[in-house]
Every structure is written in C-alpha cells, then in structure tokens.
Short mmCIF file of C-alpha atoms and ligand atoms in Angstrom, two decimals:
data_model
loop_
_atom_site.label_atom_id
_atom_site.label_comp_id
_atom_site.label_asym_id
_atom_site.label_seq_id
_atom_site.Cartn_x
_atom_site.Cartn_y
_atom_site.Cartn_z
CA UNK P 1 106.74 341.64 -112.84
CA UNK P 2 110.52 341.30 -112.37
CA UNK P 3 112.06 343.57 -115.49
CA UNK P 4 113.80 340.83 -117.89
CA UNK P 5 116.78 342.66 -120.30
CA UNK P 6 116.01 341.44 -123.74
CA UNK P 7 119.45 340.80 -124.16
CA UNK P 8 119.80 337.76 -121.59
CA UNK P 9 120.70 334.91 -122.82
CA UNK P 10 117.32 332.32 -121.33
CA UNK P 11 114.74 336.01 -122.01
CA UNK P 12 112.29 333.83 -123.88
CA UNK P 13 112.31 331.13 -120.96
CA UNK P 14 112.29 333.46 -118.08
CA UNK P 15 109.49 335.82 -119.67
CA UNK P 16 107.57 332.53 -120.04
CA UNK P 17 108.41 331.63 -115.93
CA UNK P 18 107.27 335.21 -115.18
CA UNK P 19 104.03 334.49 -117.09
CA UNK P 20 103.20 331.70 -114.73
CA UNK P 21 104.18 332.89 -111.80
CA UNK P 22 102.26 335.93 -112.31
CA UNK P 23 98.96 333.24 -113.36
CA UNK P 24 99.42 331.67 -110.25
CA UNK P 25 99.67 334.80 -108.40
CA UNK P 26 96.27 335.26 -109.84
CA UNK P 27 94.87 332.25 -109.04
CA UNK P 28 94.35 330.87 -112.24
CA UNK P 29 97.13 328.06 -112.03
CA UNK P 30 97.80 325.39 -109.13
CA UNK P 31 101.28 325.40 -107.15
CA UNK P 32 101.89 322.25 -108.87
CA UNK P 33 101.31 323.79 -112.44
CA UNK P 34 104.34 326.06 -111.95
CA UNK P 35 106.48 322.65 -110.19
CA UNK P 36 104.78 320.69 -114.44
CA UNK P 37 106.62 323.44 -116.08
CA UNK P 38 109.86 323.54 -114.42
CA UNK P 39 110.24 319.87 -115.16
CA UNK P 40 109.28 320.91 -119.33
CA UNK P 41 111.48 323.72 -118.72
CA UNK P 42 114.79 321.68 -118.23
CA UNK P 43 114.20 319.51 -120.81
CA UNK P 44 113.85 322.43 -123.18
CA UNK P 45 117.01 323.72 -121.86
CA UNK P 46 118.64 320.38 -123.06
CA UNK P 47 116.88 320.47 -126.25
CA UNK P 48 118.32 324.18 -126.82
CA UNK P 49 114.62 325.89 -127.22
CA UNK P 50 114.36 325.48 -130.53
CA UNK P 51 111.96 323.21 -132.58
CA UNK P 52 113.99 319.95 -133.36
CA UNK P 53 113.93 317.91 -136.42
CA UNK P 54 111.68 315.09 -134.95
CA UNK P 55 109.67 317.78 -133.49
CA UNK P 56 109.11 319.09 -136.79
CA UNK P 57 107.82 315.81 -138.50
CA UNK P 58 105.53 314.79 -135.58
CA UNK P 59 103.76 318.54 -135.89
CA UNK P 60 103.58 317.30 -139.73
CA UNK P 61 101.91 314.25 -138.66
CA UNK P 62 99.79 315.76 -136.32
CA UNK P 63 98.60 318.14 -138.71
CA UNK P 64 97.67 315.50 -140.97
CA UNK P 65 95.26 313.88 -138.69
CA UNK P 66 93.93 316.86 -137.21
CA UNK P 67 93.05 317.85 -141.12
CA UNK P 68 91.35 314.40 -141.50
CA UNK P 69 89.95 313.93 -138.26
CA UNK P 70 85.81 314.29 -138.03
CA UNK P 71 85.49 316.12 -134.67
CA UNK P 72 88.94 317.30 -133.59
CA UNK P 73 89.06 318.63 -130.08
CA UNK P 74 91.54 320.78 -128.71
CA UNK P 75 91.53 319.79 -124.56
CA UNK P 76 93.66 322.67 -122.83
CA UNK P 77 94.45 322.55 -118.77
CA UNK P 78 95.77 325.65 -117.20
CA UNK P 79 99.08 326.20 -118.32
CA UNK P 80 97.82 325.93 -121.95
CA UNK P 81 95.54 328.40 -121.18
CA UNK P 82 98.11 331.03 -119.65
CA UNK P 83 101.11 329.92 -122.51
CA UNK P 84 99.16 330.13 -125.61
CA UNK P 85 95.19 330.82 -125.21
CA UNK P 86 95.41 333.23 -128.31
CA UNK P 87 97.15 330.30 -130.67
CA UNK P 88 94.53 327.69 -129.07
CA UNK P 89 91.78 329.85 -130.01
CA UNK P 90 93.31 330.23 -133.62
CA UNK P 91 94.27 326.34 -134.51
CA UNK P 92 90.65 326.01 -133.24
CA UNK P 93 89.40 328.40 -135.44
CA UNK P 94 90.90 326.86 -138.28
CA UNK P 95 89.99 323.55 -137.43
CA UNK P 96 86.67 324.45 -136.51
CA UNK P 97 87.58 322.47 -133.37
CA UNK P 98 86.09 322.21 -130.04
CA UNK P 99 87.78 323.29 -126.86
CA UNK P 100 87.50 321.69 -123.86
CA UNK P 101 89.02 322.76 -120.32
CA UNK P 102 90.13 320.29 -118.31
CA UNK P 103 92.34 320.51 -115.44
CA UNK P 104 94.42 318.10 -113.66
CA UNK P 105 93.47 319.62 -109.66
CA UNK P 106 89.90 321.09 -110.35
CA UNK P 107 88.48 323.79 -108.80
CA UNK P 108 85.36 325.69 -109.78
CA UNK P 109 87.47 329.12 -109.05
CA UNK P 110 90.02 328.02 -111.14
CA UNK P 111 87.99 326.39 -114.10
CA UNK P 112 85.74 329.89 -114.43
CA UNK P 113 89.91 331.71 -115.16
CA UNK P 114 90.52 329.47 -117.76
CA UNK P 115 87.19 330.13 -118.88
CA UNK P 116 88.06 333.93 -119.29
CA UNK P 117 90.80 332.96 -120.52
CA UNK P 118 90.51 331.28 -123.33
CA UNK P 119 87.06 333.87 -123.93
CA UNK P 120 89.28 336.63 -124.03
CA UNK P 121 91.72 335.25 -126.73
CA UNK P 122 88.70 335.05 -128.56
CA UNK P 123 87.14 331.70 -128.02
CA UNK P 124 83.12 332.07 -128.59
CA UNK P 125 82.12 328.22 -127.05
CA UNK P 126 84.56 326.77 -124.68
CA UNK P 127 83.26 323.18 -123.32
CA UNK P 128 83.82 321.86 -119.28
CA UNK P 129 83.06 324.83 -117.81
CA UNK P 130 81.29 324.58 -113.98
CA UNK P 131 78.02 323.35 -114.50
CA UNK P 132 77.96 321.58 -117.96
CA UNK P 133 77.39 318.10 -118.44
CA UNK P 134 79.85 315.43 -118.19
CA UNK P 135 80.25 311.88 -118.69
CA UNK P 136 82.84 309.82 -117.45
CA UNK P 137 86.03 308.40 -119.52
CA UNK P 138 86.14 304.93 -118.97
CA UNK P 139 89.20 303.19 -117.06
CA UNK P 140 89.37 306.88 -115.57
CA UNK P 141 87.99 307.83 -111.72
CA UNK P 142 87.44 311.04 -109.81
CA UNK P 143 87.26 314.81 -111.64
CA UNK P 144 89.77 313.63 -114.08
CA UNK P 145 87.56 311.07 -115.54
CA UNK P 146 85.65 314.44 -116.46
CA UNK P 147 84.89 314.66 -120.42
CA UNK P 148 81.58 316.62 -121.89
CA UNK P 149 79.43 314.58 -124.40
CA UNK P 150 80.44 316.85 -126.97
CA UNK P 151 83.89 317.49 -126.75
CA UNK P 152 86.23 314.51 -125.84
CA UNK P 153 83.60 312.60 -125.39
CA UNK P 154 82.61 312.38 -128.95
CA UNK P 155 86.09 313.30 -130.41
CA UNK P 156 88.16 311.03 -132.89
CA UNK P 157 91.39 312.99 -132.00
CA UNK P 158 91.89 314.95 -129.15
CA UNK P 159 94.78 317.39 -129.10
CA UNK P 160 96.09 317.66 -125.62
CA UNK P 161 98.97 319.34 -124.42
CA UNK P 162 100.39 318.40 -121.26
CA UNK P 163 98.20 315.53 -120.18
CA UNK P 164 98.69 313.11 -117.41
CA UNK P 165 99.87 309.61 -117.96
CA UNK P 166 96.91 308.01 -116.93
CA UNK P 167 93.99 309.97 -118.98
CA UNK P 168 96.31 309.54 -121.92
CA UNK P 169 96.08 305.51 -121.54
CA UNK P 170 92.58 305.92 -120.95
CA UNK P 171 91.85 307.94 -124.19
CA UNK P 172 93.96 305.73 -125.99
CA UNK P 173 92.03 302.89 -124.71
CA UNK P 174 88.64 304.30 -125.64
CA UNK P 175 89.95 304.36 -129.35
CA UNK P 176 90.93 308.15 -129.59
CA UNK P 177 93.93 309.36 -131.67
CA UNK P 178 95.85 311.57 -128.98
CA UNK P 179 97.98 314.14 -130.09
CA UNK P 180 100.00 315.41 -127.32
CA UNK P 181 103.35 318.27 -126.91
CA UNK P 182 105.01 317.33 -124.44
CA UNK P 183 108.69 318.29 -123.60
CA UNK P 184 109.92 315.28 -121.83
CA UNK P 185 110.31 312.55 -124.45
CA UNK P 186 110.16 309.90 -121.33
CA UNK P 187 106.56 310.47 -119.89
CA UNK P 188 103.73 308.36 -119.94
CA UNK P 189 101.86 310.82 -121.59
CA UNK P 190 104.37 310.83 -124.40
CA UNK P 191 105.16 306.91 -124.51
CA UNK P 192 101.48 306.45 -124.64
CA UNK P 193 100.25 308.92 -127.28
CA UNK P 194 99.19 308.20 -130.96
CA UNK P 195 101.32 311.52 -131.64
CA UNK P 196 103.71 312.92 -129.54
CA UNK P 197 105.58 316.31 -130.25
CA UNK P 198 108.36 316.67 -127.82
CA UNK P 199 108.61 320.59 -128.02
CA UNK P 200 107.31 323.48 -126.21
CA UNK P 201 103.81 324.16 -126.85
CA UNK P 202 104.71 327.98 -127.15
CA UNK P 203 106.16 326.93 -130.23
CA UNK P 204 104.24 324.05 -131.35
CA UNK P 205 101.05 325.66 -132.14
CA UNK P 206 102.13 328.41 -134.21
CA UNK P 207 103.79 326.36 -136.37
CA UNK P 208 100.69 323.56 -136.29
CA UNK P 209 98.76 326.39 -137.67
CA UNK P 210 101.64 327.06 -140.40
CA UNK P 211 101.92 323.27 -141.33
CA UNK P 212 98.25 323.12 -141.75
CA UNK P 213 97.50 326.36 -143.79
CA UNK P 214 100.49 323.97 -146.12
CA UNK P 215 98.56 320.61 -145.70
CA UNK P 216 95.49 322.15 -146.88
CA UNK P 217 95.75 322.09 -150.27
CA UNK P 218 96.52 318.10 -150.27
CA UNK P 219 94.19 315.55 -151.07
CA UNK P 220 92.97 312.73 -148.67
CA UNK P 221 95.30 310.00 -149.86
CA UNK P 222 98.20 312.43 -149.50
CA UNK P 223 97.22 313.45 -146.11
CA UNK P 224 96.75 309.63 -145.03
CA UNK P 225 100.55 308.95 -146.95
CA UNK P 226 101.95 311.81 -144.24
CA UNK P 227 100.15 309.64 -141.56
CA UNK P 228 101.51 306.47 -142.63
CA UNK P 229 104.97 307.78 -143.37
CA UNK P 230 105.12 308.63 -139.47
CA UNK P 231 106.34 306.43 -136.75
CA UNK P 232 105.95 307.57 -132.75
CA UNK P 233 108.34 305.28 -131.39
CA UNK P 234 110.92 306.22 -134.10
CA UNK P 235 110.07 309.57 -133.68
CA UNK P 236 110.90 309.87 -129.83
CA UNK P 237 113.78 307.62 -129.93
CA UNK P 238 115.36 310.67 -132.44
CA UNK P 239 114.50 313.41 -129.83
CA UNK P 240 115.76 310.71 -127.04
CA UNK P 241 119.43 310.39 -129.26
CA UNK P 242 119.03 314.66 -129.73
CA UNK P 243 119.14 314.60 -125.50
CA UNK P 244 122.16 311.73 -125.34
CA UNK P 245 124.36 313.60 -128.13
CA UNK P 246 123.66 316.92 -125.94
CA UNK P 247 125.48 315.23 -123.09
CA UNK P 248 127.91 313.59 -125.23
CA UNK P 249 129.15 317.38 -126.49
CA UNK P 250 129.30 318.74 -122.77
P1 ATP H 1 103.25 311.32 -116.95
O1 ATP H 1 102.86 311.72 -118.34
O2 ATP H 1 104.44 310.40 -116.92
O3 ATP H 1 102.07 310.88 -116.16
P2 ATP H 1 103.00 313.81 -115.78
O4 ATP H 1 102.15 314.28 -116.89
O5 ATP H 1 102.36 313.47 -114.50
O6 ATP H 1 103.85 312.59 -116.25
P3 ATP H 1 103.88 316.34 -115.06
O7 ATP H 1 105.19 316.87 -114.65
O8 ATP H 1 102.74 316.45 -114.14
O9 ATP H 1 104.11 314.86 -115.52
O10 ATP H 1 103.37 316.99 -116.41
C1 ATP H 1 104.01 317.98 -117.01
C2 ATP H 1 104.59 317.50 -118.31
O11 ATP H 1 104.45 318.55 -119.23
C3 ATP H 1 106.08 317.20 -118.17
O12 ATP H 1 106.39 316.06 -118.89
C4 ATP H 1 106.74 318.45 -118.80
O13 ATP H 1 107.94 318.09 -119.45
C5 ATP H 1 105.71 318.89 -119.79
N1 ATP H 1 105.68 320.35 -120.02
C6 ATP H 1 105.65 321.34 -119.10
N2 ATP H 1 105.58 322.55 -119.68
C7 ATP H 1 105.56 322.33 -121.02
C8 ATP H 1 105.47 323.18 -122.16
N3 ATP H 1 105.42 324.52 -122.05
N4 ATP H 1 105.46 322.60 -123.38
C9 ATP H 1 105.52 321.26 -123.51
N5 ATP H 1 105.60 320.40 -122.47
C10 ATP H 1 105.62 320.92 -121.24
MG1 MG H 2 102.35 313.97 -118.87
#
C-alpha cells in the first residue's frame, strides 16, 4: 500500500483506488474492473463526492420498493464486493435479502474471492457460487445470462450495483424492478433501470440502510405514495443539469 496523508485533498478517492488495486493484485478483481471504476471515478469527481440531491430521493425511492418488494435480491459483482461487502451484508441483513454474485468476466478463481468475501463481512448464504444451479435470463447469452433459481431468478427487485447495459434490459424485460447505483447518469445501465441512484455505492448503501431503518415505521400506502411520487427520467435529468452547471462554474 502506497501511504495516503489524510490531509490530501481526493484521500477518500485515492484510499478507495488503493483498495482496488490492491483486490486486483490479489486476484479477486479483473483488469477491466479497475479500467469500470476509473470511468465512476471521474464522474464522481464532477459530482464533488458527495451525495447529491437527486441522489438522495432516488435512495428514498429505492428504499421504498426494496421495503415492499417480496424477495429482494441484492446481486453484487466484484467491485461491490471489494467497496462495500460489510454494508452489502448489512442492507441484506435487514432486508432479509438474498445475495447473489455475479460477475461480468467469470472465472471460477475469481467467483470463490468474492465468495470469501462477502463470507467474511458476515454473509451466512451467498447464491452463484461455482457449482450451484443456474438458469438462464432470457434475451441474455453466455455466463452473463447466469441467474440461480433462487436469487434473481425468482426476485421482484433486484438491487444491482454496477451492472452492464445489456443484463439491465434483460431484467427489465423479464418484469424485474432494477435498482441500480451507478455514477455515470448516461449509461445504459442507468437509462434502463426502474431506479437509478447516480452516486457512489460507498456511499449509497450506508445511507439505504439509514433511509430504511426511517421508512420502516410507514405503512404500505405511504411506502407505495414515495414510489409514485418518484420519477427516473426526472430524476437523472437533475443529476445530468448538477454535471452541466459544474462546467458552467469552471
Ligand atoms: P453500460 O451500462 O452503458 O452498458 P457499462 O456498464 O458497460 O455501461 P462500465 O464502465 O463497464 O460501463 O461499468 C461501470 C459503470 O459503473 C460505469 O458507468 C461507472 O460510472 C460506474 N461505477 C464505477 N464505480 C462505481 C462506484 N464505486 N459507484 C457507482 N458507480 C460506479
Ligand atoms: Mg453499466
């Protein structure tokens, strides 16, 4: 590990970049994980790494349906796992959510690190792991068509943070809420998601936990009003305008 002063001015961003270097180092993340967070990285930069106003209200949102949904599952890829597998493990917790790994280049090595992982943040069942069942997501081909009967599969909402364009469509399709964080307001992923939260997932799911701990206490009808109060398209366009007005100041 390179030593980081506490004091400099990006230390939460470059601890984070040390984080997965170090993961990949290990083997637990692909060359082209590290390439998937420098892109999220820059547009947190522009956002100024902080948890926007839009942000906020689609983590509201989200919260809402994850509270109502029947079998919420929490899908987490690699750099999930090595960001936040303690706050995964929580939110699941509290949920009483399924996790399910699922990585975008697939290897069995690679798959069974995310599996100890996510184990040693506490998770007791952790679903697509080497060897378990799978069925195939329709409109999907190849290991990323990968879901297990009981996890995505069967789940009404799926919360999945960083997800490729195409699987989103395809979970969309199959009649899934998808609840996604991801920090470029422009990606498929985003533009195609029931719920997008255009923040970094380091931040987002402490504060899903937070918002939900609130939302608990409300009824159904008042969960379903937060639902219907929220609009996606709206939503990014805000954290699109947030981006423009940064350029606007410099
Ligand atoms: P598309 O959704 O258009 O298919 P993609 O998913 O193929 O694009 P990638 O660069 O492979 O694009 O995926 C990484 C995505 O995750 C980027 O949009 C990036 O902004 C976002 N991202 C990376 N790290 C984080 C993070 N820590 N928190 C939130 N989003 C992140
Ligand atoms: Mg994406």
């Amino acid at each position: 590990m390179h030593e980081i002063s506490p004091n400099h001015p990006r230390y939460h961003s470059l601890i984070l970049r040390e984080k997965m270097a170090q993961a990949f180092k290990e083997g637990i993340l692909a060359d082209t994980a590290l390439i998937a967070h420098g892109r999220g990285e820059a547009f947190d930069y522009i956002l100024g790494e902080k948890t926007t106003l839009p942000a906020m209200k689609a983590i509201e949102a989200a919260s809402a349906t994850l509270l109502l949904a029947k079998i919420p599952v929490i899908s987490v890829n690699g750099n999930t796992a090595v960001l936040a597998a303690e706050d995964v493990v929580k939110l699941a917790h509290l949920l009483s959510a399924r996790i399910e790994i699922n990585l975008f280049y697939r290897t069995p090595q690679r798959v069974v690190k995310v599996e100890e992982l996510l184990k040693k943040a506490g998770a007791k069942e952790v679903l697509g792991k080497e060897g378990d069942e799978h069925v195939s997501v329709e409109g999907l081909e190849g290991p990323r068509s990968r879901a297990h009967p009981q996890g995505v599969h069967q789940a009404d909402v799926v919360l999945v943070p960083l997800e490729d364009g195409d699987r989103a469509q395809a979970l969309v399709a199959s009649g899934k809420k998808v609840i996604t964080i991801d920090l470029n307001p422009l990606s498929r992923t985003a533009q195609t998601a029931s719920i997008t939260i255009v923040d970094n997932l380091v931040r987002v799911i402490p504060l899903l936990i937070q918002e939900m701990e609130k939302l608990k206490e409300c009824s159904r009808e008042e969960l379903e009003e937060v639902i219907k109060e929220f609009d996606n398209n709206k939503n990014i366009s805000e954290s699109l305008n947030l981006i423009a007005q940064h350029f606007k100041k410099s």
